Amino acid sequence: MLTKSVGNLLGAARAEADSVMLAKAFVETAAYRALVETQDFNFIVGRRGVGKSALFEKMRDHYGQVADTIMIADRPAEHHMIEFQRLLSTVGYDYRALRSISRLVWKTHLLFEMLVSMQSHYRFSKVREYRYLQDYLMQNKPLVKETGTARCVTLLSRAIVGASHAVEVPGKFAALIHADKLQAAITTTLAELNVPAIFIYDGLDEGWSPDVVATSVIGGLALAIADFTDAQIGTHTIIFVRDNIFRALAQLDTDFTRHIEGHTLRLHWDEASLFHLVAQRLRVALNVQEIESDVKVWNRFAHRGLKDREGFDFCLHHTLYRPRDILVLLNDAYANAAREGRGEVIETDIETSGTRISQHRLDDVLKV
């Protein structure tokens, strides 16, 4: 019989609040191994709740432990993304023109991130471009102090000063920040230091809406990634995006098949992988790591008609086959059982929780 206190027995539904379970019970899926073992993918695509943020956290941990690597992991703040979009909208609504501006803003921001990080390298003062890069830093102190996408907003606000149309901005901006010379100097310096740069982005849906302006922000980032890849600058970028953003890019971006589609990894879970995920978390929650069989671990938690794989499949019928769904359902079902003084979960607990969760989803849809 279970004796755990009521709460999120299997961990929090959102990866951002689930560090303990991620550390102890993370399932190394094929997608995770593909990201760790190769640099073939820049765009990791999936629906809400499919595990993008969990992968983001694990990739940040992985690259954070790789020696002599510049690693920048960021979740843009919603207000920064909204302001990014607002500033872009002041110069028009042509997707290609706005994407061109966004591309320069993202490239410059990422170059600054690399430059700021390289400053602390013990051999930085010995590189050929040291004097130029030091002068560049001194001339742009306010930008150096900015962090994350706040710098993108500052760069964009500078770029659009006096512009009445988007087509006026890219050339003026590139000249203002000496984009080509800065990129060349950083490329040379990364090679001399033998230090790769890894950028990992999650939460790009913050403040996003399915329109031209918002999509051009993500499209610009996609092109900036492609530019660095083509130039072999010594960088690798991974961005986690929702399905609806990916569809918007496919619809609006004429370079989608060339720069995005072929570098995409789509996240998918089947019944077996979800069962293993739940069993791993139950091992930690129930402190039964010595039990190797996933079915035996599951049967410590589920009783009556919920026993064995067939019982788990019954639970899945109340979900959209996403990790978040099954964790929320089982946590809530366990709370139902505890309220009735039981230490095991049965069919009625699942049905009650499934009905309640479905009603919450319907309420959310009706709010839109």
GROMACS .gro file of C-alpha atoms in nm:
model
  368
    1MET     CA    1   0.000   0.000   0.000
    2LEU     CA    2   0.121   0.351  -0.082
    3THR     CA    3   0.198   0.580   0.208
    4LYS     CA    4   0.306   0.895   0.024
    5SER     CA    5   0.150   1.227   0.123
    6VAL     CA    6  -0.100   1.390  -0.112
    7GLY     CA    7   0.055   1.616  -0.371
    8ASN     CA    8   0.229   1.582  -0.705
    9LEU     CA    9   0.342   1.226  -0.645
   10LEU     CA   10   0.490   1.192  -0.993
   11GLY     CA   11   0.639   1.540  -1.002
   12ALA     CA   12   0.521   1.873  -1.139
   13ALA     CA   13   0.355   1.887  -1.479
   14ARG     CA   14   0.584   2.169  -1.597
   15ALA     CA   15   0.955   2.096  -1.639
   16GLU     CA   16   1.048   2.440  -1.505
   17ALA     CA   17   0.912   2.334  -1.163
   18ASP     CA   18   1.026   1.973  -1.178
   19SER     CA   19   1.401   1.977  -1.122
   20VAL     CA   20   1.401   1.688  -0.873
   21MET     CA   21   1.223   1.441  -1.100
   22LEU     CA   22   1.417   1.558  -1.405
   23ALA     CA   23   1.741   1.487  -1.222
   24LYS     CA   24   1.634   1.146  -1.089
   25ALA     CA   25   1.387   1.005  -1.340
   26PHE     CA   26   1.458   1.161  -1.679
   27VAL     CA   27   1.402   0.920  -1.967
   28GLU     CA   28   1.676   0.941  -2.230
   29THR     CA   29   1.455   0.920  -2.537
   30ALA     CA   30   1.572   0.883  -2.897
   31ALA     CA   31   1.518   1.258  -2.937
   32TYR     CA   32   1.747   1.334  -2.641
   33ARG     CA   33   2.020   1.107  -2.776
   34ALA     CA   34   1.992   1.264  -3.121
   35LEU     CA   35   2.050   1.609  -2.970
   36VAL     CA   36   2.341   1.495  -2.754
   37GLU     CA   37   2.516   1.279  -3.013
   38THR     CA   38   2.468   1.493  -3.326
   39GLN     CA   39   2.429   1.854  -3.434
   40ASP     CA   40   2.186   1.773  -3.713
   41PHE     CA   41   1.884   1.948  -3.563
   42ASN     CA   42   1.818   2.315  -3.492
   43PHE     CA   43   1.439   2.308  -3.450
   44ILE     CA   44   1.271   2.082  -3.193
   45VAL     CA   45   0.898   2.085  -3.257
   46GLY     CA   46   0.608   1.961  -3.048
   47ARG     CA   47   0.273   2.041  -2.894
   48ARG     CA   48   0.229   2.186  -2.548
   49GLY     CA   49   0.309   1.933  -2.280
   50VAL     CA   50   0.511   1.701  -2.503
   51GLY     CA   51   0.839   1.758  -2.317
   52LYS     CA   52   1.015   2.046  -2.495
   53SER     CA   53   1.101   2.227  -2.173
   54ALA     CA   54   1.228   1.908  -2.011
   55LEU     CA   55   1.462   1.858  -2.306
   56PHE     CA   56   1.568   2.222  -2.283
   57GLU     CA   57   1.667   2.174  -1.919
   58LYS     CA   58   1.860   1.855  -1.992
   59MET     CA   59   2.039   2.006  -2.291
   60ARG     CA   60   2.136   2.304  -2.078
   61ASP     CA   61   2.275   2.063  -1.817
   62HIS     CA   62   2.458   1.860  -2.081
   63TYR     CA   63   2.632   2.147  -2.258
   64GLY     CA   64   2.695   2.326  -1.930
   65GLN     CA   65   2.926   2.039  -1.837
   66VAL     CA   66   3.121   2.036  -2.165
   67ALA     CA   67   3.460   2.197  -2.110
   68ASP     CA   68   3.576   2.490  -2.323
   69THR     CA   69   3.230   2.560  -2.462
   70ILE     CA   70   3.034   2.883  -2.467
   71MET     CA   71   2.681   2.784  -2.371
   72ILE     CA   72   2.393   3.032  -2.367
   73ALA     CA   73   2.050   2.900  -2.267
   74ASP     CA   74   1.761   3.144  -2.261
   75ARG     CA   75   1.386   3.165  -2.216
   76PRO     CA   76   1.286   3.511  -2.343
   77ALA     CA   77   1.065   3.711  -2.111
   78GLU     CA   78   0.715   3.765  -2.246
   79HIS     CA   79   0.736   4.143  -2.218
   80HIS     CA   80   1.059   4.146  -2.421
   81MET     CA   81   0.901   3.942  -2.700
   82ILE     CA   82   0.593   4.162  -2.704
   83GLU     CA   83   0.806   4.476  -2.724
   84PHE     CA   84   1.017   4.317  -3.001
   85GLN     CA   85   0.697   4.269  -3.201
   86ARG     CA   86   0.562   4.615  -3.123
   87LEU     CA   87   0.878   4.784  -3.246
   88LEU     CA   88   0.879   4.579  -3.567
   89SER     CA   89   0.516   4.670  -3.636
   90THR     CA   90   0.602   5.040  -3.639
   91VAL     CA   91   0.785   4.998  -3.971
   92GLY     CA   92   0.532   4.783  -4.156
   93TYR     CA   93   0.377   4.441  -4.199
   94ASP     CA   94   0.572   4.292  -4.489
   95TYR     CA   95   0.698   3.951  -4.370
   96ARG     CA   96   1.020   3.939  -4.571
   97ALA     CA   97   1.122   4.293  -4.475
   98LEU     CA   98   1.047   4.237  -4.106
   99ARG     CA   99   1.224   3.903  -4.110
  100SER     CA  100   1.533   4.073  -4.255
  101ILE     CA  101   1.539   4.317  -3.964
  102SER     CA  102   1.478   4.041  -3.711
  103ARG     CA  103   1.757   3.837  -3.865
  104LEU     CA  104   2.010   4.117  -3.812
  105VAL     CA  105   1.891   4.181  -3.458
  106TRP     CA  106   1.924   3.814  -3.360
  107LYS     CA  107   2.265   3.779  -3.530
  108THR     CA  108   2.400   4.084  -3.355
  109HIS     CA  109   2.260   3.970  -3.021
  110LEU     CA  110   2.418   3.625  -3.056
  111LEU     CA  111   2.750   3.776  -3.161
  112PHE     CA  112   2.741   3.995  -2.851
  113GLU     CA  113   2.668   3.691  -2.636
  114MET     CA  114   2.974   3.517  -2.776
  115LEU     CA  115   3.192   3.824  -2.737
  116VAL     CA  116   3.091   3.884  -2.376
  117SER     CA  117   3.155   3.517  -2.293
  118MET     CA  118   3.493   3.513  -2.470
  119GLN     CA  119   3.618   3.800  -2.256
  120SER     CA  120   3.668   3.566  -1.963
  121HIS     CA  121   3.875   3.313  -2.159
  122TYR     CA  122   4.232   3.304  -2.033
  123ARG     CA  123   4.375   3.334  -2.386
  124PHE     CA  124   4.143   3.609  -2.507
  125SER     CA  125   4.408   3.881  -2.472
  126LYS     CA  126   4.638   3.685  -2.707
  127VAL     CA  127   4.407   3.658  -3.009
  128ARG     CA  128   4.470   3.859  -3.326
  129GLU     CA  129   4.142   4.051  -3.305
  130TYR     CA  130   4.180   4.137  -2.937
  131ARG     CA  131   4.230   4.510  -2.983
  132TYR     CA  132   3.936   4.545  -3.224
  133LEU     CA  133   3.704   4.344  -3.003
  134GLN     CA  134   3.807   4.530  -2.688
  135ASP     CA  135   3.742   4.863  -2.860
  136TYR     CA  136   3.407   4.733  -2.981
  137LEU     CA  137   3.312   4.639  -2.628
  138MET     CA  138   3.414   4.980  -2.495
  139GLN     CA  139   3.211   5.157  -2.762
  140ASN     CA  140   2.902   4.949  -2.686
  141LYS     CA  141   2.905   4.928  -2.308
  142PRO     CA  142   2.525   4.962  -2.270
  143LEU     CA  143   2.471   4.662  -2.497
  144VAL     CA  144   2.729   4.457  -2.309
  145LYS     CA  145   2.538   4.511  -1.986
  146GLU     CA  146   2.208   4.399  -2.140
  147THR     CA  147   2.114   4.034  -2.094
  148GLY     CA  148   1.894   3.797  -2.289
  149THR     CA  149   1.642   3.931  -2.535
  150ALA     CA  150   1.640   4.267  -2.360
  151ARG     CA  151   1.942   4.335  -2.583
  152CYS     CA  152   1.735   4.249  -2.892
  153VAL     CA  153   1.482   4.513  -2.793
  154THR     CA  154   1.756   4.773  -2.741
  155LEU     CA  155   1.919   4.688  -3.076
  156LEU     CA  156   1.588   4.707  -3.259
  157SER     CA  157   1.492   5.038  -3.102
  158ARG     CA  158   1.822   5.181  -3.230
  159ALA     CA  159   1.779   5.032  -3.574
  160ILE     CA  160   1.436   5.180  -3.649
  161VAL     CA  161   1.512   5.537  -3.543
  162GLY     CA  162   1.396   5.765  -3.822
  163ALA     CA  163   1.277   5.478  -4.044
  164SER     CA  164   0.936   5.506  -4.208
  165HIS     CA  165   0.944   5.165  -4.376
  166ALA     CA  166   1.102   4.830  -4.299
  167VAL     CA  167   1.315   4.822  -4.616
  168GLU     CA  168   1.515   5.121  -4.489
  169VAL     CA  169   1.628   4.947  -4.172
  170PRO     CA  170   1.859   4.649  -4.255
  171GLY     CA  171   2.124   4.841  -4.449
  172LYS     CA  172   2.134   5.124  -4.195
  173PHE     CA  173   2.149   4.879  -3.905
  174ALA     CA  174   2.426   4.666  -4.057
  175ALA     CA  175   2.638   4.976  -4.111
  176LEU     CA  176   2.564   5.105  -3.761
  177ILE     CA  177   2.688   4.795  -3.584
  178HIS     CA  178   2.950   4.687  -3.844
  179ALA     CA  179   2.787   4.346  -3.861
  180ASP     CA  180   3.016   4.182  -4.118
  181LYS     CA  181   3.339   4.295  -3.953
  182LEU     CA  182   3.215   4.191  -3.607
  183GLN     CA  183   3.115   3.845  -3.733
  184ALA     CA  184   3.451   3.798  -3.907
  185ALA     CA  185   3.643   3.894  -3.593
  186ILE     CA  186   3.439   3.662  -3.371
  187THR     CA  187   3.468   3.375  -3.620
  188THR     CA  188   3.847   3.411  -3.620
  189THR     CA  189   3.860   3.434  -3.241
  190LEU     CA  190   3.642   3.128  -3.183
  191ALA     CA  191   3.874   2.932  -3.410
  192GLU     CA  192   4.188   3.058  -3.233
  193LEU     CA  193   4.047   2.976  -2.891
  194ASN     CA  194   3.908   2.646  -3.022
  195VAL     CA  195   3.584   2.716  -2.838
  196PRO     CA  196   3.246   2.627  -2.991
  197ALA     CA  197   2.934   2.825  -2.900
  198ILE     CA  198   2.601   2.658  -2.821
  199PHE     CA  199   2.274   2.855  -2.804
  200ILE     CA  200   1.959   2.692  -2.667
  201TYR     CA  201   1.622   2.869  -2.672
  202ASP     CA  202   1.290   2.770  -2.520
  203GLY     CA  203   0.969   2.963  -2.454
  204LEU     CA  204   0.971   3.145  -2.788
  205ASP     CA  205   0.592   3.123  -2.782
  206GLU     CA  206   0.584   3.380  -2.502
  207GLY     CA  207   0.387   3.674  -2.635
  208TRP     CA  208   0.353   3.504  -2.974
  209SER     CA  209   0.040   3.522  -3.186
  210PRO     CA  210  -0.020   3.372  -3.534
  211ASP     CA  211   0.042   3.688  -3.734
  212VAL     CA  212   0.304   3.827  -3.971
  213VAL     CA  213   0.493   4.038  -3.717
  214ALA     CA  214   0.525   3.774  -3.445
  215THR     CA  215   0.621   3.503  -3.693
  216SER     CA  216   0.886   3.724  -3.850
  217VAL     CA  217   1.063   3.737  -3.512
  218ILE     CA  218   1.104   3.358  -3.514
  219GLY     CA  219   1.175   3.353  -3.889
  220GLY     CA  220   1.457   3.601  -3.835
  221LEU     CA  221   1.610   3.378  -3.569
  222ALA     CA  222   1.585   3.082  -3.808
  223LEU     CA  223   1.775   3.274  -4.076
  224ALA     CA  224   2.037   3.392  -3.827
  225ILE     CA  225   2.096   3.026  -3.735
  226ALA     CA  226   2.125   2.937  -4.103
  227ASP     CA  227   2.374   3.220  -4.161
  228PHE     CA  228   2.601   3.095  -3.885
  229THR     CA  229   2.573   2.737  -4.009
  230ASP     CA  230   2.658   2.835  -4.368
  231ALA     CA  231   2.950   3.051  -4.254
  232GLN     CA  232   3.082   2.769  -4.032
  233ILE     CA  233   3.133   3.019  -3.755
  234GLY     CA  234   3.168   2.746  -3.492
  235THR     CA  235   2.821   2.765  -3.341
  236HIS     CA  236   2.523   2.536  -3.295
  237THR     CA  237   2.175   2.654  -3.205
  238ILE     CA  238   1.878   2.455  -3.076
  239ILE     CA  239   1.538   2.618  -3.048
  240PHE     CA  240   1.225   2.455  -2.910
  241VAL     CA  241   0.905   2.565  -3.083
  242ARG     CA  242   0.539   2.475  -3.064
  243ASP     CA  243   0.353   2.316  -3.353
  244ASN     CA  244   0.148   2.628  -3.425
  245ILE     CA  245   0.460   2.844  -3.463
  246PHE     CA  246   0.610   2.582  -3.694
  247ARG     CA  247   0.295   2.582  -3.907
  248ALA     CA  248   0.299   2.962  -3.928
  249LEU     CA  249   0.660   2.954  -4.049
  250ALA     CA  250   0.570   2.689  -4.308
  251GLN     CA  251   0.292   2.913  -4.436
  252LEU     CA  252   0.472   3.248  -4.439
  253ASP     CA  253   0.842   3.177  -4.485
  254THR     CA  254   0.958   3.116  -4.843
  255ASP     CA  255   1.286   2.974  -4.712
  256PHE     CA  256   1.111   2.720  -4.487
  257THR     CA  257   1.207   2.409  -4.684
  258ARG     CA  258   1.566   2.525  -4.728
  259HIS     CA  259   1.658   2.644  -4.380
  260ILE     CA  260   1.405   2.494  -4.140
  261GLU     CA  261   1.232   2.177  -4.255
  262GLY     CA  262   1.547   1.971  -4.309
  263HIS     CA  263   1.685   2.059  -3.965
  264THR     CA  264   1.377   1.969  -3.764
  265LEU     CA  265   1.324   1.702  -3.500
  266ARG     CA  266   0.960   1.637  -3.413
  267LEU     CA  267   0.885   1.507  -3.063
  268HIS     CA  268   0.657   1.207  -3.038
  269TRP     CA  269   0.551   0.971  -2.758
  270ASP     CA  270   0.389   0.631  -2.796
  271GLU     CA  271   0.220   0.412  -2.534
  272ALA     CA  272   0.538   0.220  -2.449
  273SER     CA  273   0.753   0.529  -2.397
  274LEU     CA  274   0.487   0.698  -2.183
  275PHE     CA  275   0.456   0.382  -1.971
  276HIS     CA  276   0.831   0.378  -1.916
  277LEU     CA  277   0.828   0.750  -1.824
  278VAL     CA  278   0.560   0.692  -1.558
  279ALA     CA  279   0.736   0.383  -1.424
  280GLN     CA  280   1.063   0.574  -1.389
  281ARG     CA  281   0.890   0.844  -1.186
  282LEU     CA  282   0.710   0.588  -0.973
  283ARG     CA  283   1.044   0.424  -0.892
  284VAL     CA  284   1.161   0.754  -0.745
  285ALA     CA  285   0.831   0.847  -0.578
  286LEU     CA  286   0.787   0.505  -0.414
  287ASN     CA  287   1.159   0.446  -0.355
  288VAL     CA  288   1.156   0.114  -0.541
  289GLN     CA  289   1.450   0.167  -0.776
  290GLU     CA  290   1.549  -0.197  -0.730
  291ILE     CA  291   1.243  -0.318  -0.924
  292GLU     CA  292   1.342  -0.354  -1.289
  293SER     CA  293   1.004  -0.445  -1.435
  294ASP     CA  294   0.796  -0.142  -1.536
  295VAL     CA  295   0.479  -0.348  -1.497
  296LYS     CA  296   0.563  -0.448  -1.140
  297VAL     CA  297   0.637  -0.086  -1.051
  298TRP     CA  298   0.308   0.025  -1.205
  299ASN     CA  299   0.116  -0.240  -1.009
  300ARG     CA  300   0.250  -0.093  -0.683
  301PHE     CA  301   0.049   0.218  -0.771
  302ALA     CA  302  -0.249   0.088  -0.971
  303HIS     CA  303  -0.505  -0.168  -0.852
  304ARG     CA  304  -0.815  -0.354  -0.971
  305GLY     CA  305  -0.885  -0.280  -1.338
  306LEU     CA  306  -0.583  -0.052  -1.368
  307LYS     CA  307  -0.327  -0.327  -1.323
  308ASP     CA  308  -0.075  -0.417  -1.595
  309ARG     CA  309  -0.030  -0.249  -1.933
  310GLU     CA  310  -0.399  -0.276  -2.013
  311GLY     CA  311  -0.479  -0.065  -1.708
  312PHE     CA  312  -0.226   0.197  -1.809
  313ASP     CA  313  -0.372   0.210  -2.160
  314PHE     CA  314  -0.712   0.275  -2.000
  315CYS     CA  315  -0.556   0.580  -1.828
  316LEU     CA  316  -0.410   0.702  -2.156
  317HIS     CA  317  -0.757   0.715  -2.310
  318HIS     CA  318  -0.823   1.013  -2.082
  319THR     CA  319  -0.523   1.204  -2.223
  320LEU     CA  320  -0.385   1.348  -2.547
  321TYR     CA  321  -0.086   1.110  -2.524
  322ARG     CA  322   0.150   1.374  -2.388
  323PRO     CA  323   0.373   1.344  -2.080
  324ARG     CA  324   0.209   1.642  -1.913
  325ASP     CA  325  -0.139   1.493  -1.955
  326ILE     CA  326  -0.061   1.159  -1.799
  327LEU     CA  327   0.130   1.315  -1.508
  328VAL     CA  328  -0.153   1.556  -1.427
  329LEU     CA  329  -0.410   1.274  -1.452
  330LEU     CA  330  -0.222   1.033  -1.227
  331ASN     CA  331  -0.131   1.299  -0.970
  332ASP     CA  332  -0.494   1.404  -0.947
  333ALA     CA  333  -0.617   1.044  -0.935
  334TYR     CA  334  -0.382   0.969  -0.647
  335ALA     CA  335  -0.520   1.271  -0.462
  336ASN     CA  336  -0.871   1.130  -0.517
  337ALA     CA  337  -0.767   0.798  -0.368
  338ALA     CA  338  -0.601   0.964  -0.068
  339ARG     CA  339  -0.915   1.165   0.008
  340GLU     CA  340  -1.103   0.838   0.039
  341GLY     CA  341  -0.840   0.690   0.266
  342ARG     CA  342  -0.693   0.459   0.005
  343GLY     CA  343  -0.330   0.412  -0.085
  344GLU     CA  344  -0.398   0.273  -0.431
  345VAL     CA  345  -0.552   0.418  -0.747
  346ILE     CA  346  -0.852   0.251  -0.909
  347GLU     CA  347  -1.071   0.310  -1.215
  348THR     CA  348  -1.312   0.554  -1.050
  349ASP     CA  349  -1.020   0.777  -0.945
  350ILE     CA  350  -0.905   0.798  -1.307
  351GLU     CA  351  -1.256   0.858  -1.441
  352THR     CA  352  -1.325   1.135  -1.188
  353SER     CA  353  -0.995   1.308  -1.263
  354GLY     CA  354  -1.033   1.262  -1.638
  355THR     CA  355  -1.375   1.427  -1.634
  356ARG     CA  356  -1.251   1.718  -1.424
  357ILE     CA  357  -0.942   1.775  -1.641
  358SER     CA  358  -1.150   1.759  -1.961
  359GLN     CA  359  -1.382   2.026  -1.821
  360HIS     CA  360  -1.084   2.247  -1.739
  361ARG     CA  361  -0.955   2.208  -2.096
  362LEU     CA  362  -1.297   2.300  -2.234
  363ASP     CA  363  -1.309   2.606  -2.009
  364ASP     CA  364  -0.970   2.716  -2.141
  365VAL     CA  365  -1.087   2.679  -2.501
  366LEU     CA  366  -1.396   2.887  -2.431
  367LYS     CA  367  -1.182   3.168  -2.284
  368VAL     CA  368  -1.006   3.224  -2.617
   0.00000   0.00000   0.00000
